[in-house]
JSON list of C-alpha atoms and ligand atoms in Angstrom, two decimals:
[
{"chain": "A", "resi": 1, "resn": "MET", "atom": "CA", "xyz": [14.69, 20.73, 6.38]},
{"chain": "A", "resi": 2, "resn": "ARG", "atom": "CA", "xyz": [15.68, 17.94, 4.04]},
{"chain": "A", "resi": 3, "resn": "LYS", "atom": "CA", "xyz": [16.91, 18.91, 0.60]},
{"chain": "A", "resi": 4, "resn": "ILE", "atom": "CA", "xyz": [14.70, 17.98, -2.31]},
{"chain": "A", "resi": 5, "resn": "VAL", "atom": "CA", "xyz": [14.85, 17.89, -6.11]},
{"chain": "A", "resi": 6, "resn": "ILE", "atom": "CA", "xyz": [12.60, 20.39, -7.90]},
{"chain": "A", "resi": 7, "resn": "ALA", "atom": "CA", "xyz": [11.83, 19.61, -11.55]},
{"chain": "A", "resi": 8, "resn": "ILE", "atom": "CA", "xyz": [10.35, 22.41, -13.64]},
{"chain": "A", "resi": 9, "resn": "ASP", "atom": "CA", "xyz": [9.19, 21.43, -17.12]},
{"chain": "A", "resi": 10, "resn": "GLY", "atom": "CA", "xyz": [7.02, 23.03, -19.73]},
{"chain": "A", "resi": 11, "resn": "TYR", "atom": "CA", "xyz": [6.79, 24.74, -23.10]},
{"chain": "A", "resi": 12, "resn": "SER", "atom": "CA", "xyz": [9.41, 27.13, -24.45]},
{"chain": "A", "resi": 13, "resn": "ALA", "atom": "CA", "xyz": [9.31, 30.68, -23.06]},
{"chain": "A", "resi": 14, "resn": "CYS", "atom": "CA", "xyz": [6.87, 30.05, -20.19]},
{"chain": "A", "resi": 15, "resn": "GLY", "atom": "CA", "xyz": [9.29, 31.55, -17.69]},
{"chain": "A", "resi": 16, "resn": "LYS", "atom": "CA", "xyz": [10.79, 28.22, -16.63]},
{"chain": "A", "resi": 17, "resn": "SER", "atom": "CA", "xyz": [14.34, 29.53, -16.33]},
{"chain": "A", "resi": 18, "resn": "SER", "atom": "CA", "xyz": [13.41, 32.75, -14.51]},
{"chain": "A", "resi": 19, "resn": "THR", "atom": "CA", "xyz": [11.20, 30.82, -12.13]},
{"chain": "A", "resi": 20, "resn": "ALA", "atom": "CA", "xyz": [13.76, 28.08, -11.52]},
{"chain": "A", "resi": 21, "resn": "LYS", "atom": "CA", "xyz": [16.59, 30.60, -11.05]},
{"chain": "A", "resi": 22, "resn": "ASN", "atom": "CA", "xyz": [14.64, 32.60, -8.46]},
{"chain": "A", "resi": 23, "resn": "VAL", "atom": "CA", "xyz": [13.36, 29.56, -6.61]},
{"chain": "A", "resi": 24, "resn": "ALA", "atom": "CA", "xyz": [16.93, 28.24, -6.36]},
{"chain": "A", "resi": 25, "resn": "LYS", "atom": "CA", "xyz": [18.13, 31.60, -5.04]},
{"chain": "A", "resi": 26, "resn": "GLU", "atom": "CA", "xyz": [15.40, 31.77, -2.38]},
{"chain": "A", "resi": 27, "resn": "LEU", "atom": "CA", "xyz": [16.03, 28.21, -1.20]},
{"chain": "A", "resi": 28, "resn": "ASN", "atom": "CA", "xyz": [19.79, 28.43, -1.57]},
{"chain": "A", "resi": 29, "resn": "TYR", "atom": "CA", "xyz": [19.64, 25.55, -4.04]},
{"chain": "A", "resi": 30, "resn": "ARG", "atom": "CA", "xyz": [21.70, 24.91, -7.14]},
{"chain": "A", "resi": 31, "resn": "TYR", "atom": "CA", "xyz": [20.04, 25.93, -10.42]},
{"chain": "A", "resi": 32, "resn": "ILE", "atom": "CA", "xyz": [20.61, 23.94, -13.61]},
{"chain": "A", "resi": 33, "resn": "ASP", "atom": "CA", "xyz": [19.22, 25.06, -16.98]},
{"chain": "A", "resi": 34, "resn": "SER", "atom": "CA", "xyz": [19.07, 21.79, -18.92]},
{"chain": "A", "resi": 35, "resn": "GLY", "atom": "CA", "xyz": [17.93, 23.58, -22.09]},
{"chain": "A", "resi": 36, "resn": "ALA", "atom": "CA", "xyz": [21.25, 25.45, -22.05]},
{"chain": "A", "resi": 37, "resn": "MET", "atom": "CA", "xyz": [23.01, 22.11, -22.39]},
{"chain": "A", "resi": 38, "resn": "TYR", "atom": "CA", "xyz": [21.03, 21.16, -25.52]},
{"chain": "A", "resi": 39, "resn": "ARG", "atom": "CA", "xyz": [21.64, 24.65, -26.87]},
{"chain": "A", "resi": 40, "resn": "ALA", "atom": "CA", "xyz": [25.41, 24.28, -26.32]},
{"chain": "A", "resi": 41, "resn": "VAL", "atom": "CA", "xyz": [25.46, 20.94, -28.13]},
{"chain": "A", "resi": 42, "resn": "THR", "atom": "CA", "xyz": [23.58, 22.62, -30.99]},
{"chain": "A", "resi": 43, "resn": "LEU", "atom": "CA", "xyz": [26.15, 25.44, -31.08]},
{"chain": "A", "resi": 44, "resn": "TYR", "atom": "CA", "xyz": [28.94, 22.88, -31.30]},
{"chain": "A", "resi": 45, "resn": "PHE", "atom": "CA", "xyz": [27.15, 20.91, -34.04]},
{"chain": "A", "resi": 46, "resn": "LEU", "atom": "CA", "xyz": [26.57, 24.07, -36.11]},
{"chain": "A", "resi": 47, "resn": "ASP", "atom": "CA", "xyz": [30.12, 25.38, -35.68]},
{"chain": "A", "resi": 48, "resn": "HIS", "atom": "CA", "xyz": [31.66, 21.98, -36.49]},
{"chain": "A", "resi": 49, "resn": "LEU", "atom": "CA", "xyz": [29.20, 21.13, -39.29]},
{"chain": "A", "resi": 50, "resn": "VAL", "atom": "CA", "xyz": [28.14, 17.89, -37.60]},
{"chain": "A", "resi": 51, "resn": "ALA", "atom": "CA", "xyz": [25.58, 16.03, -39.73]},
{"chain": "A", "resi": 52, "resn": "ILE", "atom": "CA", "xyz": [22.79, 15.08, -37.35]},
{"chain": "A", "resi": 53, "resn": "THR", "atom": "CA", "xyz": [21.74, 12.22, -39.63]},
{"chain": "A", "resi": 54, "resn": "ASN", "atom": "CA", "xyz": [25.13, 10.55, -39.16]},
{"chain": "A", "resi": 55, "resn": "SER", "atom": "CA", "xyz": [25.18, 8.83, -35.75]},
{"chain": "A", "resi": 56, "resn": "LYS", "atom": "CA", "xyz": [28.96, 8.16, -35.90]},
{"chain": "A", "resi": 57, "resn": "GLU", "atom": "CA", "xyz": [29.62, 11.89, -36.37]},
{"chain": "A", "resi": 58, "resn": "VAL", "atom": "CA", "xyz": [27.14, 12.72, -33.62]},
{"chain": "A", "resi": 59, "resn": "GLU", "atom": "CA", "xyz": [28.75, 10.28, -31.16]},
{"chain": "A", "resi": 60, "resn": "LYS", "atom": "CA", "xyz": [32.24, 11.59, -31.95]},
{"chain": "A", "resi": 61, "resn": "ALA", "atom": "CA", "xyz": [31.11, 15.19, -31.45]},
{"chain": "A", "resi": 62, "resn": "ILE", "atom": "CA", "xyz": [29.47, 14.37, -28.11]},
{"chain": "A", "resi": 63, "resn": "ARG", "atom": "CA", "xyz": [32.73, 12.85, -26.88]},
{"chain": "A", "resi": 64, "resn": "GLU", "atom": "CA", "xyz": [34.48, 16.11, -27.74]},
{"chain": "A", "resi": 65, "resn": "ILE", "atom": "CA", "xyz": [32.07, 18.29, -25.75]},
{"chain": "A", "resi": 66, "resn": "GLN", "atom": "CA", "xyz": [32.80, 19.10, -22.10]},
{"chain": "A", "resi": 67, "resn": "LEU", "atom": "CA", "xyz": [30.05, 20.98, -20.30]},
{"chain": "A", "resi": 68, "resn": "SER", "atom": "CA", "xyz": [30.24, 22.61, -16.89]},
{"chain": "A", "resi": 69, "resn": "PHE", "atom": "CA", "xyz": [28.17, 25.15, -14.96]},
{"chain": "A", "resi": 70, "resn": "ARG", "atom": "CA", "xyz": [30.03, 27.84, -13.04]},
{"chain": "A", "resi": 71, "resn": "VAL", "atom": "CA", "xyz": [28.52, 30.44, -10.75]},
{"chain": "A", "resi": 72, "resn": "ASN", "atom": "CA", "xyz": [29.66, 33.98, -11.66]},
{"chain": "A", "resi": 73, "resn": "ALA", "atom": "CA", "xyz": [30.41, 36.89, -9.31]},
{"chain": "A", "resi": 74, "resn": "LYS", "atom": "CA", "xyz": [26.72, 37.86, -9.34]},
{"chain": "A", "resi": 75, "resn": "GLY", "atom": "CA", "xyz": [25.72, 34.40, -8.18]},
{"chain": "A", "resi": 76, "resn": "VAL", "atom": "CA", "xyz": [24.34, 33.47, -11.61]},
{"chain": "A", "resi": 77, "resn": "SER", "atom": "CA", "xyz": [25.00, 29.99, -13.00]},
{"chain": "A", "resi": 78, "resn": "GLU", "atom": "CA", "xyz": [26.62, 30.09, -16.44]},
{"chain": "A", "resi": 79, "resn": "LEU", "atom": "CA", "xyz": [27.35, 27.33, -18.92]},
{"chain": "A", "resi": 80, "resn": "PHE", "atom": "CA", "xyz": [30.87, 26.69, -20.19]},
{"chain": "A", "resi": 81, "resn": "MET", "atom": "CA", "xyz": [31.62, 24.45, -23.17]},
{"chain": "A", "resi": 82, "resn": "ASN", "atom": "CA", "xyz": [35.18, 23.20, -23.45]},
{"chain": "A", "resi": 83, "resn": "GLY", "atom": "CA", "xyz": [36.24, 25.95, -21.06]},
{"chain": "A", "resi": 84, "resn": "ILE", "atom": "CA", "xyz": [34.49, 28.79, -22.91]},
{"chain": "A", "resi": 85, "resn": "ASN", "atom": "CA", "xyz": [31.49, 30.74, -21.56]},
{"chain": "A", "resi": 86, "resn": "VAL", "atom": "CA", "xyz": [28.74, 30.11, -24.15]},
{"chain": "A", "resi": 87, "resn": "GLU", "atom": "CA", "xyz": [25.83, 31.82, -22.33]},
{"chain": "A", "resi": 88, "resn": "LYS", "atom": "CA", "xyz": [25.50, 34.62, -24.93]},
{"chain": "A", "resi": 89, "resn": "ASP", "atom": "CA", "xyz": [25.94, 32.49, -28.04]},
{"chain": "A", "resi": 90, "resn": "ILE", "atom": "CA", "xyz": [23.45, 29.80, -27.06]},
{"chain": "A", "resi": 91, "resn": "ARG", "atom": "CA", "xyz": [20.57, 32.30, -26.66]},
{"chain": "A", "resi": 92, "resn": "LYS", "atom": "CA", "xyz": [20.74, 33.49, -30.29]},
{"chain": "A", "resi": 93, "resn": "MET", "atom": "CA", "xyz": [17.94, 32.79, -32.76]},
{"chain": "A", "resi": 94, "resn": "ARG", "atom": "CA", "xyz": [20.18, 30.57, -34.92]},
{"chain": "A", "resi": 95, "resn": "ILE", "atom": "CA", "xyz": [20.43, 28.20, -31.97]},
{"chain": "A", "resi": 96, "resn": "SER", "atom": "CA", "xyz": [16.69, 28.36, -31.19]},
{"chain": "A", "resi": 97, "resn": "GLU", "atom": "CA", "xyz": [16.04, 27.50, -34.84]},
{"chain": "A", "resi": 98, "resn": "ASN", "atom": "CA", "xyz": [18.20, 24.38, -34.75]},
{"chain": "A", "resi": 99, "resn": "VAL", "atom": "CA", "xyz": [17.99, 23.07, -31.20]},
{"chain": "A", "resi": 100, "resn": "SER", "atom": "CA", "xyz": [14.86, 20.93, -31.40]},
{"chain": "A", "resi": 101, "resn": "PRO", "atom": "CA", "xyz": [16.13, 18.41, -34.00]},
{"chain": "A", "resi": 102, "resn": "VAL", "atom": "CA", "xyz": [19.46, 18.17, -32.13]},
{"chain": "A", "resi": 103, "resn": "SER", "atom": "CA", "xyz": [17.76, 17.60, -28.79]},
{"chain": "A", "resi": 104, "resn": "ALA", "atom": "CA", "xyz": [15.59, 14.90, -30.34]},
{"chain": "A", "resi": 105, "resn": "LEU", "atom": "CA", "xyz": [18.67, 12.69, -30.97]},
{"chain": "A", "resi": 106, "resn": "LYS", "atom": "CA", "xyz": [18.93, 9.66, -28.71]},
{"chain": "A", "resi": 107, "resn": "GLU", "atom": "CA", "xyz": [22.73, 9.91, -28.39]},
{"chain": "A", "resi": 108, "resn": "VAL", "atom": "CA", "xyz": [22.50, 13.55, -27.35]},
{"chain": "A", "resi": 109, "resn": "ARG", "atom": "CA", "xyz": [19.75, 12.88, -24.80]},
{"chain": "A", "resi": 110, "resn": "GLU", "atom": "CA", "xyz": [21.58, 9.96, -23.20]},
{"chain": "A", "resi": 111, "resn": "ALA", "atom": "CA", "xyz": [24.73, 12.02, -22.73]},
{"chain": "A", "resi": 112, "resn": "MET", "atom": "CA", "xyz": [22.89, 15.03, -21.31]},
{"chain": "A", "resi": 113, "resn": "VAL", "atom": "CA", "xyz": [20.67, 13.00, -18.96]},
{"chain": "A", "resi": 114, "resn": "ALA", "atom": "CA", "xyz": [23.76, 11.27, -17.52]},
{"chain": "A", "resi": 115, "resn": "ILE", "atom": "CA", "xyz": [25.32, 14.66, -16.71]},
{"chain": "A", "resi": 116, "resn": "GLN", "atom": "CA", "xyz": [22.04, 15.99, -15.29]},
{"chain": "A", "resi": 117, "resn": "ARG", "atom": "CA", "xyz": [21.58, 13.01, -12.97]},
{"chain": "A", "resi": 118, "resn": "LYS", "atom": "CA", "xyz": [25.12, 13.44, -11.64]},
{"chain": "A", "resi": 119, "resn": "LEU", "atom": "CA", "xyz": [24.43, 17.12, -10.94]},
{"chain": "A", "resi": 120, "resn": "GLY", "atom": "CA", "xyz": [21.31, 16.20, -8.97]},
{"chain": "A", "resi": 121, "resn": "LYS", "atom": "CA", "xyz": [22.63, 13.29, -6.97]},
{"chain": "A", "resi": 122, "resn": "ASP", "atom": "CA", "xyz": [23.05, 15.33, -3.76]},
{"chain": "A", "resi": 123, "resn": "LYS", "atom": "CA", "xyz": [19.61, 16.99, -4.15]},
{"chain": "A", "resi": 124, "resn": "GLY", "atom": "CA", "xyz": [19.17, 20.65, -3.25]},
{"chain": "A", "resi": 125, "resn": "ILE", "atom": "CA", "xyz": [18.71, 21.38, -6.94]},
{"chain": "A", "resi": 126, "resn": "VAL", "atom": "CA", "xyz": [16.21, 23.12, -9.20]},
{"chain": "A", "resi": 127, "resn": "MET", "atom": "CA", "xyz": [16.42, 21.93, -12.80]},
{"chain": "A", "resi": 128, "resn": "ASP", "atom": "CA", "xyz": [14.26, 23.17, -15.66]},
{"chain": "A", "resi": 129, "resn": "GLY", "atom": "CA", "xyz": [13.66, 21.58, -19.04]},
{"chain": "A", "resi": 130, "resn": "ARG", "atom": "CA", "xyz": [11.25, 19.31, -20.88]},
{"chain": "A", "resi": 131, "resn": "ASP", "atom": "CA", "xyz": [11.83, 15.84, -19.41]},
{"chain": "A", "resi": 132, "resn": "ILE", "atom": "CA", "xyz": [13.17, 16.58, -15.93]},
{"chain": "A", "resi": 133, "resn": "GLY", "atom": "CA", "xyz": [10.16, 15.24, -14.04]},
{"chain": "A", "resi": 134, "resn": "SER", "atom": "CA", "xyz": [9.38, 12.49, -16.53]},
{"chain": "A", "resi": 135, "resn": "VAL", "atom": "CA", "xyz": [12.83, 11.06, -17.35]},
{"chain": "A", "resi": 136, "resn": "VAL", "atom": "CA", "xyz": [15.78, 12.71, -15.58]},
{"chain": "A", "resi": 137, "resn": "PHE", "atom": "CA", "xyz": [14.34, 12.70, -12.04]},
{"chain": "A", "resi": 138, "resn": "PRO", "atom": "CA", "xyz": [11.15, 10.61, -12.09]},
{"chain": "A", "resi": 139, "resn": "ASP", "atom": "CA", "xyz": [11.38, 10.50, -8.27]},
{"chain": "A", "resi": 140, "resn": "ALA", "atom": "CA", "xyz": [11.75, 14.27, -7.84]},
{"chain": "A", "resi": 141, "resn": "GLU", "atom": "CA", "xyz": [9.96, 15.38, -4.68]},
{"chain": "A", "resi": 142, "resn": "LEU", "atom": "CA", "xyz": [8.40, 18.35, -6.50]},
{"chain": "A", "resi": 143, "resn": "LYS", "atom": "CA", "xyz": [7.43, 18.46, -10.17]},
{"chain": "A", "resi": 144, "resn": "VAL", "atom": "CA", "xyz": [6.00, 21.57, -11.77]},
{"chain": "A", "resi": 145, "resn": "PHE", "atom": "CA", "xyz": [4.73, 21.91, -15.34]},
{"chain": "A", "resi": 146, "resn": "LEU", "atom": "CA", "xyz": [4.44, 25.42, -16.79]},
{"chain": "A", "resi": 147, "resn": "THR", "atom": "CA", "xyz": [2.26, 26.46, -19.68]},
{"chain": "A", "resi": 148, "resn": "ALA", "atom": "CA", "xyz": [1.06, 29.81, -21.14]},
{"chain": "A", "resi": 149, "resn": "ASP", "atom": "CA", "xyz": [-0.65, 31.30, -24.16]},
{"chain": "A", "resi": 150, "resn": "ILE", "atom": "CA", "xyz": [1.72, 31.24, -27.17]},
{"chain": "A", "resi": 151, "resn": "LEU", "atom": "CA", "xyz": [1.40, 34.97, -27.94]},
{"chain": "A", "resi": 152, "resn": "VAL", "atom": "CA", "xyz": [2.20, 35.92, -24.35]},
{"chain": "A", "resi": 153, "resn": "ARG", "atom": "CA", "xyz": [5.22, 33.61, -24.48]},
{"chain": "A", "resi": 154, "resn": "ALA", "atom": "CA", "xyz": [6.35, 35.13, -27.79]},
{"chain": "A", "resi": 155, "resn": "PHE", "atom": "CA", "xyz": [6.19, 38.71, -26.42]},
{"chain": "A", "resi": 156, "resn": "ARG", "atom": "CA", "xyz": [8.17, 37.65, -23.33]},
{"chain": "A", "resi": 157, "resn": "ARG", "atom": "CA", "xyz": [10.82, 36.00, -25.54]},
{"chain": "A", "resi": 158, "resn": "GLN", "atom": "CA", "xyz": [10.96, 39.08, -27.82]},
{"chain": "A", "resi": 159, "resn": "LYS", "atom": "CA", "xyz": [11.62, 41.29, -24.79]},
{"chain": "A", "resi": 160, "resn": "GLU", "atom": "CA", "xyz": [14.35, 38.94, -23.60]},
{"chain": "A", "resi": 161, "resn": "LEU", "atom": "CA", "xyz": [16.02, 38.96, -27.05]},
{"chain": "A", "resi": 162, "resn": "LEU", "atom": "CA", "xyz": [15.78, 42.77, -27.21]},
{"chain": "A", "resi": 163, "resn": "GLN", "atom": "CA", "xyz": [17.62, 43.02, -23.91]},
{"chain": "A", "resi": 164, "resn": "ARG", "atom": "CA", "xyz": [20.45, 41.24, -25.73]},
{"chain": "A", "resi": 165, "resn": "ASP", "atom": "CA", "xyz": [20.17, 43.66, -28.71]},
{"chain": "A", "resi": 166, "resn": "ASP", "atom": "CA", "xyz": [18.61, 40.96, -30.86]},
{"chain": "A", "resi": 167, "resn": "LEU", "atom": "CA", "xyz": [15.54, 42.42, -32.63]},
{"chain": "A", "resi": 168, "resn": "VAL", "atom": "CA", "xyz": [13.31, 39.61, -33.93]},
{"chain": "A", "resi": 169, "resn": "ASP", "atom": "CA", "xyz": [9.77, 40.15, -35.25]},
{"chain": "A", "resi": 170, "resn": "ILE", "atom": "CA", "xyz": [6.90, 38.59, -33.34]},
{"chain": "A", "resi": 171, "resn": "ASP", "atom": "CA", "xyz": [5.72, 36.31, -36.18]},
{"chain": "A", "resi": 172, "resn": "THR", "atom": "CA", "xyz": [9.17, 34.72, -36.43]},
{"chain": "A", "resi": 173, "resn": "ILE", "atom": "CA", "xyz": [9.15, 34.07, -32.68]},
{"chain": "A", "resi": 174, "resn": "VAL", "atom": "CA", "xyz": [5.60, 32.65, -32.68]},
{"chain": "A", "resi": 175, "resn": "GLY", "atom": "CA", "xyz": [6.61, 30.37, -35.60]},
{"chain": "A", "resi": 176, "resn": "ASN", "atom": "CA", "xyz": [9.73, 29.21, -33.78]},
{"chain": "A", "resi": 177, "resn": "LEU", "atom": "CA", "xyz": [7.89, 28.52, -30.51]},
{"chain": "A", "resi": 178, "resn": "ALA", "atom": "CA", "xyz": [5.09, 26.65, -32.30]},
{"chain": "A", "resi": 179, "resn": "SER", "atom": "CA", "xyz": [7.50, 24.46, -34.24]},
{"chain": "A", "resi": 180, "resn": "ARG", "atom": "CA", "xyz": [9.61, 23.74, -31.14]},
{"chain": "A", "resi": 181, "resn": "ASP", "atom": "CA", "xyz": [6.46, 22.85, -29.15]},
{"chain": "A", "resi": 182, "resn": "GLN", "atom": "CA", "xyz": [5.49, 20.49, -31.94]},
{"chain": "A", "resi": 183, "resn": "ILE", "atom": "CA", "xyz": [8.90, 18.77, -32.25]},
{"chain": "A", "resi": 184, "resn": "ASP", "atom": "CA", "xyz": [9.49, 18.67, -28.46]},
{"chain": "A", "resi": 185, "resn": "SER", "atom": "CA", "xyz": [6.06, 17.14, -27.75]},
{"chain": "A", "resi": 186, "resn": "THR", "atom": "CA", "xyz": [5.97, 14.59, -30.54]},
{"chain": "A", "resi": 187, "resn": "ARG", "atom": "CA", "xyz": [9.57, 13.34, -30.68]},
{"chain": "A", "resi": 188, "resn": "LYS", "atom": "CA", "xyz": [10.24, 9.65, -29.98]},
{"chain": "A", "resi": 189, "resn": "GLU", "atom": "CA", "xyz": [12.91, 10.23, -27.31]},
{"chain": "A", "resi": 190, "resn": "SER", "atom": "CA", "xyz": [11.61, 11.72, -24.03]},
{"chain": "A", "resi": 191, "resn": "PRO", "atom": "CA", "xyz": [8.84, 13.90, -25.46]},
{"chain": "A", "resi": 192, "resn": "LEU", "atom": "CA", "xyz": [7.60, 16.89, -23.50]},
{"chain": "A", "resi": 193, "resn": "VAL", "atom": "CA", "xyz": [4.75, 15.57, -21.37]},
{"chain": "A", "resi": 194, "resn": "LYS", "atom": "CA", "xyz": [3.25, 16.61, -18.08]},
{"chain": "A", "resi": 195, "resn": "SER", "atom": "CA", "xyz": [3.84, 13.81, -15.56]},
{"chain": "A", "resi": 196, "resn": "ALA", "atom": "CA", "xyz": [0.67, 12.80, -13.74]},
{"chain": "A", "resi": 197, "resn": "ASP", "atom": "CA", "xyz": [2.21, 13.91, -10.44]},
{"chain": "A", "resi": 198, "resn": "ALA", "atom": "CA", "xyz": [3.34, 17.35, -11.71]},
{"chain": "A", "resi": 199, "resn": "PHE", "atom": "CA", "xyz": [1.59, 20.55, -10.58]},
{"chain": "A", "resi": 200, "resn": "LEU", "atom": "CA", "xyz": [0.29, 22.51, -13.58]},
{"chain": "A", "resi": 201, "resn": "ILE", "atom": "CA", "xyz": [0.79, 26.29, -13.47]},
{"chain": "A", "resi": 202, "resn": "ASP", "atom": "CA", "xyz": [-0.61, 28.45, -16.29]},
{"chain": "A", "resi": 203, "resn": "THR", "atom": "CA", "xyz": [1.58, 31.57, -16.36]},
{"chain": "A", "resi": 204, "resn": "THR", "atom": "CA", "xyz": [-0.44, 33.53, -18.95]},
{"chain": "A", "resi": 205, "resn": "HIS", "atom": "CA", "xyz": [-1.87, 35.99, -16.44]},
{"chain": "A", "resi": 206, "resn": "ILE", "atom": "CA", "xyz": [0.63, 35.83, -13.60]},
{"chain": "A", "resi": 207, "resn": "THR", "atom": "CA", "xyz": [3.96, 37.53, -13.00]},
{"chain": "A", "resi": 208, "resn": "ILE", "atom": "CA", "xyz": [7.31, 35.83, -12.49]},
{"chain": "A", "resi": 209, "resn": "ASP", "atom": "CA", "xyz": [7.16, 36.76, -8.78]},
{"chain": "A", "resi": 210, "resn": "GLU", "atom": "CA", "xyz": [3.79, 35.02, -8.47]},
{"chain": "A", "resi": 211, "resn": "GLN", "atom": "CA", "xyz": [5.16, 31.94, -10.24]},
{"chain": "A", "resi": 212, "resn": "VAL", "atom": "CA", "xyz": [8.14, 31.88, -7.90]},
{"chain": "A", "resi": 213, "resn": "ASP", "atom": "CA", "xyz": [5.95, 32.27, -4.80]},
{"chain": "A", "resi": 214, "resn": "GLU", "atom": "CA", "xyz": [3.72, 29.42, -5.92]},
{"chain": "A", "resi": 215, "resn": "VAL", "atom": "CA", "xyz": [6.65, 27.05, -6.52]},
{"chain": "A", "resi": 216, "resn": "ILE", "atom": "CA", "xyz": [8.25, 27.97, -3.18]},
{"chain": "A", "resi": 217, "resn": "ARG", "atom": "CA", "xyz": [4.96, 27.35, -1.39]},
{"chain": "A", "resi": 218, "resn": "LEU", "atom": "CA", "xyz": [4.77, 23.90, -3.01]},
{"chain": "A", "resi": 219, "resn": "ALA", "atom": "CA", "xyz": [8.45, 23.21, -2.27]},
{"chain": "A", "resi": 220, "resn": "LEU", "atom": "CA", "xyz": [8.10, 24.12, 1.41]},
{"chain": "A", "resi": 221, "resn": "SER", "atom": "CA", "xyz": [5.10, 21.84, 1.77]},
{"chain": "A", "resi": 222, "resn": "LYS", "atom": "CA", "xyz": [7.13, 18.99, 0.23]},
{"chain": "A", "resi": 223, "resn": "MET", "atom": "CA", "xyz": [10.12, 19.68, 2.49]},
{"chain": "A", "resi": 224, "resn": "VAL", "atom": "CA", "xyz": [7.94, 19.66, 5.60]},
{"chain": "A", "resi": 225, "resn": "GLY", "atom": "CA", "xyz": [6.20, 16.53, 4.32]},
{"chain": "A", "resi": 226, "resn": "ASN", "atom": "CA", "xyz": [9.57, 14.87, 3.89]},
{"chain": "A", "resi": 227, "resn": "ARG", "atom": "CA", "xyz": [10.71, 15.81, 7.37]},
{"chain": "A", "resi": 228, "resn": "ALA", "atom": "CA", "xyz": [7.49, 14.51, 8.87]},
{"chain": "A", "resi": 229, "resn": "ARG", "atom": "CA", "xyz": [7.97, 11.19, 7.08]},
{"chain": "A", "resi": 230, "resn": "SER", "atom": "CA", "xyz": [11.62, 10.89, 8.12]},
{"chain": "A", "resi": 231, "resn": "ASN", "atom": "CA", "xyz": [10.85, 11.43, 11.83]},
{"chain": "B", "resi": 1, "resn": "DC", "atom": "O1", "xyz": [14.46, 25.63, -22.42]},
{"chain": "B", "resi": 1, "resn": "DC", "atom": "P1", "xyz": [15.03, 26.05, -23.78]},
{"chain": "B", "resi": 1, "resn": "DC", "atom": "O2", "xyz": [14.03, 26.72, -24.66]},
{"chain": "B", "resi": 1, "resn": "DC", "atom": "O3", "xyz": [16.29, 26.82, -23.65]},
{"chain": "B", "resi": 1, "resn": "DC", "atom": "O4", "xyz": [15.41, 24.65, -24.47]},
{"chain": "B", "resi": 1, "resn": "DC", "atom": "C1", "xyz": [15.94, 24.61, -25.77]},
{"chain": "B", "resi": 1, "resn": "DC", "atom": "C2", "xyz": [15.55, 23.31, -26.44]},
{"chain": "B", "resi": 1, "resn": "DC", "atom": "O5", "xyz": [16.18, 22.22, -25.80]},
{"chain": "B", "resi": 1, "resn": "DC", "atom": "C3", "xyz": [14.06, 23.00, -26.46]},
{"chain": "B", "resi": 1, "resn": "DC", "atom": "O6", "xyz": [13.46, 23.40, -27.68]},
{"chain": "B", "resi": 1, "resn": "DC", "atom": "C4", "xyz": [14.00, 21.51, -26.30]},
{"chain": "B", "resi": 1, "resn": "DC", "atom": "C5", "xyz": [15.32, 21.10, -25.76]},
{"chain": "B", "resi": 1, "resn": "DC", "atom": "N1", "xyz": [15.27, 20.59, -24.39]},
{"chain": "B", "resi": 1, "resn": "DC", "atom": "C6", "xyz": [15.01, 19.26, -24.22]},
{"chain": "B", "resi": 1, "resn": "DC", "atom": "O7", "xyz": [14.76, 18.56, -25.18]},
{"chain": "B", "resi": 1, "resn": "DC", "atom": "N2", "xyz": [15.04, 18.71, -22.98]},
{"chain": "B", "resi": 1, "resn": "DC", "atom": "C7", "xyz": [15.30, 19.47, -21.92]},
{"chain": "B", "resi": 1, "resn": "DC", "atom": "N3", "xyz": [15.34, 18.90, -20.71]},
{"chain": "B", "resi": 1, "resn": "DC", "atom": "C8", "xyz": [15.54, 20.85, -22.06]},
{"chain": "B", "resi": 1, "resn": "DC", "atom": "C9", "xyz": [15.50, 21.40, -23.31]}
]
């Protein structure tokens, strides 16, 4: 079967990463968490006190950031920034609270999209984010857009944070998700939008396994469709 590009976009905490990770595992594809890249840039900006209103400072900082994904012994893809594993640090609330304005910057988006396109040039990739189907891979063979009720998303995120010993109250999480939804969907650069050709999946009442099964079913139909066309 021919390899395809699978773009999974949607709101924060809809299960995009878990779905994408599992789909990649089942298909033996590479998984790339594009949100992790924006989170890493945010970590760098916070630690180096980069003023996001100063485009010279932003451009200089971007040049100093080297990002790479490495697969660990458990087969899980992890993000390294300038040689350091940043997976833990980038999931903290302080990053979630600052990532949307950073990811709205044109300079940041251009640099990240260039890296993402390189990673997907050989296909066989599942990438999740906000603009993967609309901007990064507009020709992706399969585009999926995930959505879910905000309270359900907030409880899922709270559970995830708790597993990392980070206790955050539900109102704070709902507030953070709502404000990120708002900034991500209304920003000038590559706003979060469902492409017309993306399949919409509402994950409010379904489990991660059901989400994964649905995406794999769609992926297989695209792969077979591709093979049929190439014959
Ligand atoms: O998927 P996530 O919640 O880890 O993403 C963190 C932030 O990064 C999100 O609020 C918006 C931004 N993002 C983006 O602008 N474009 C992407 N392709 C992925 C994430």
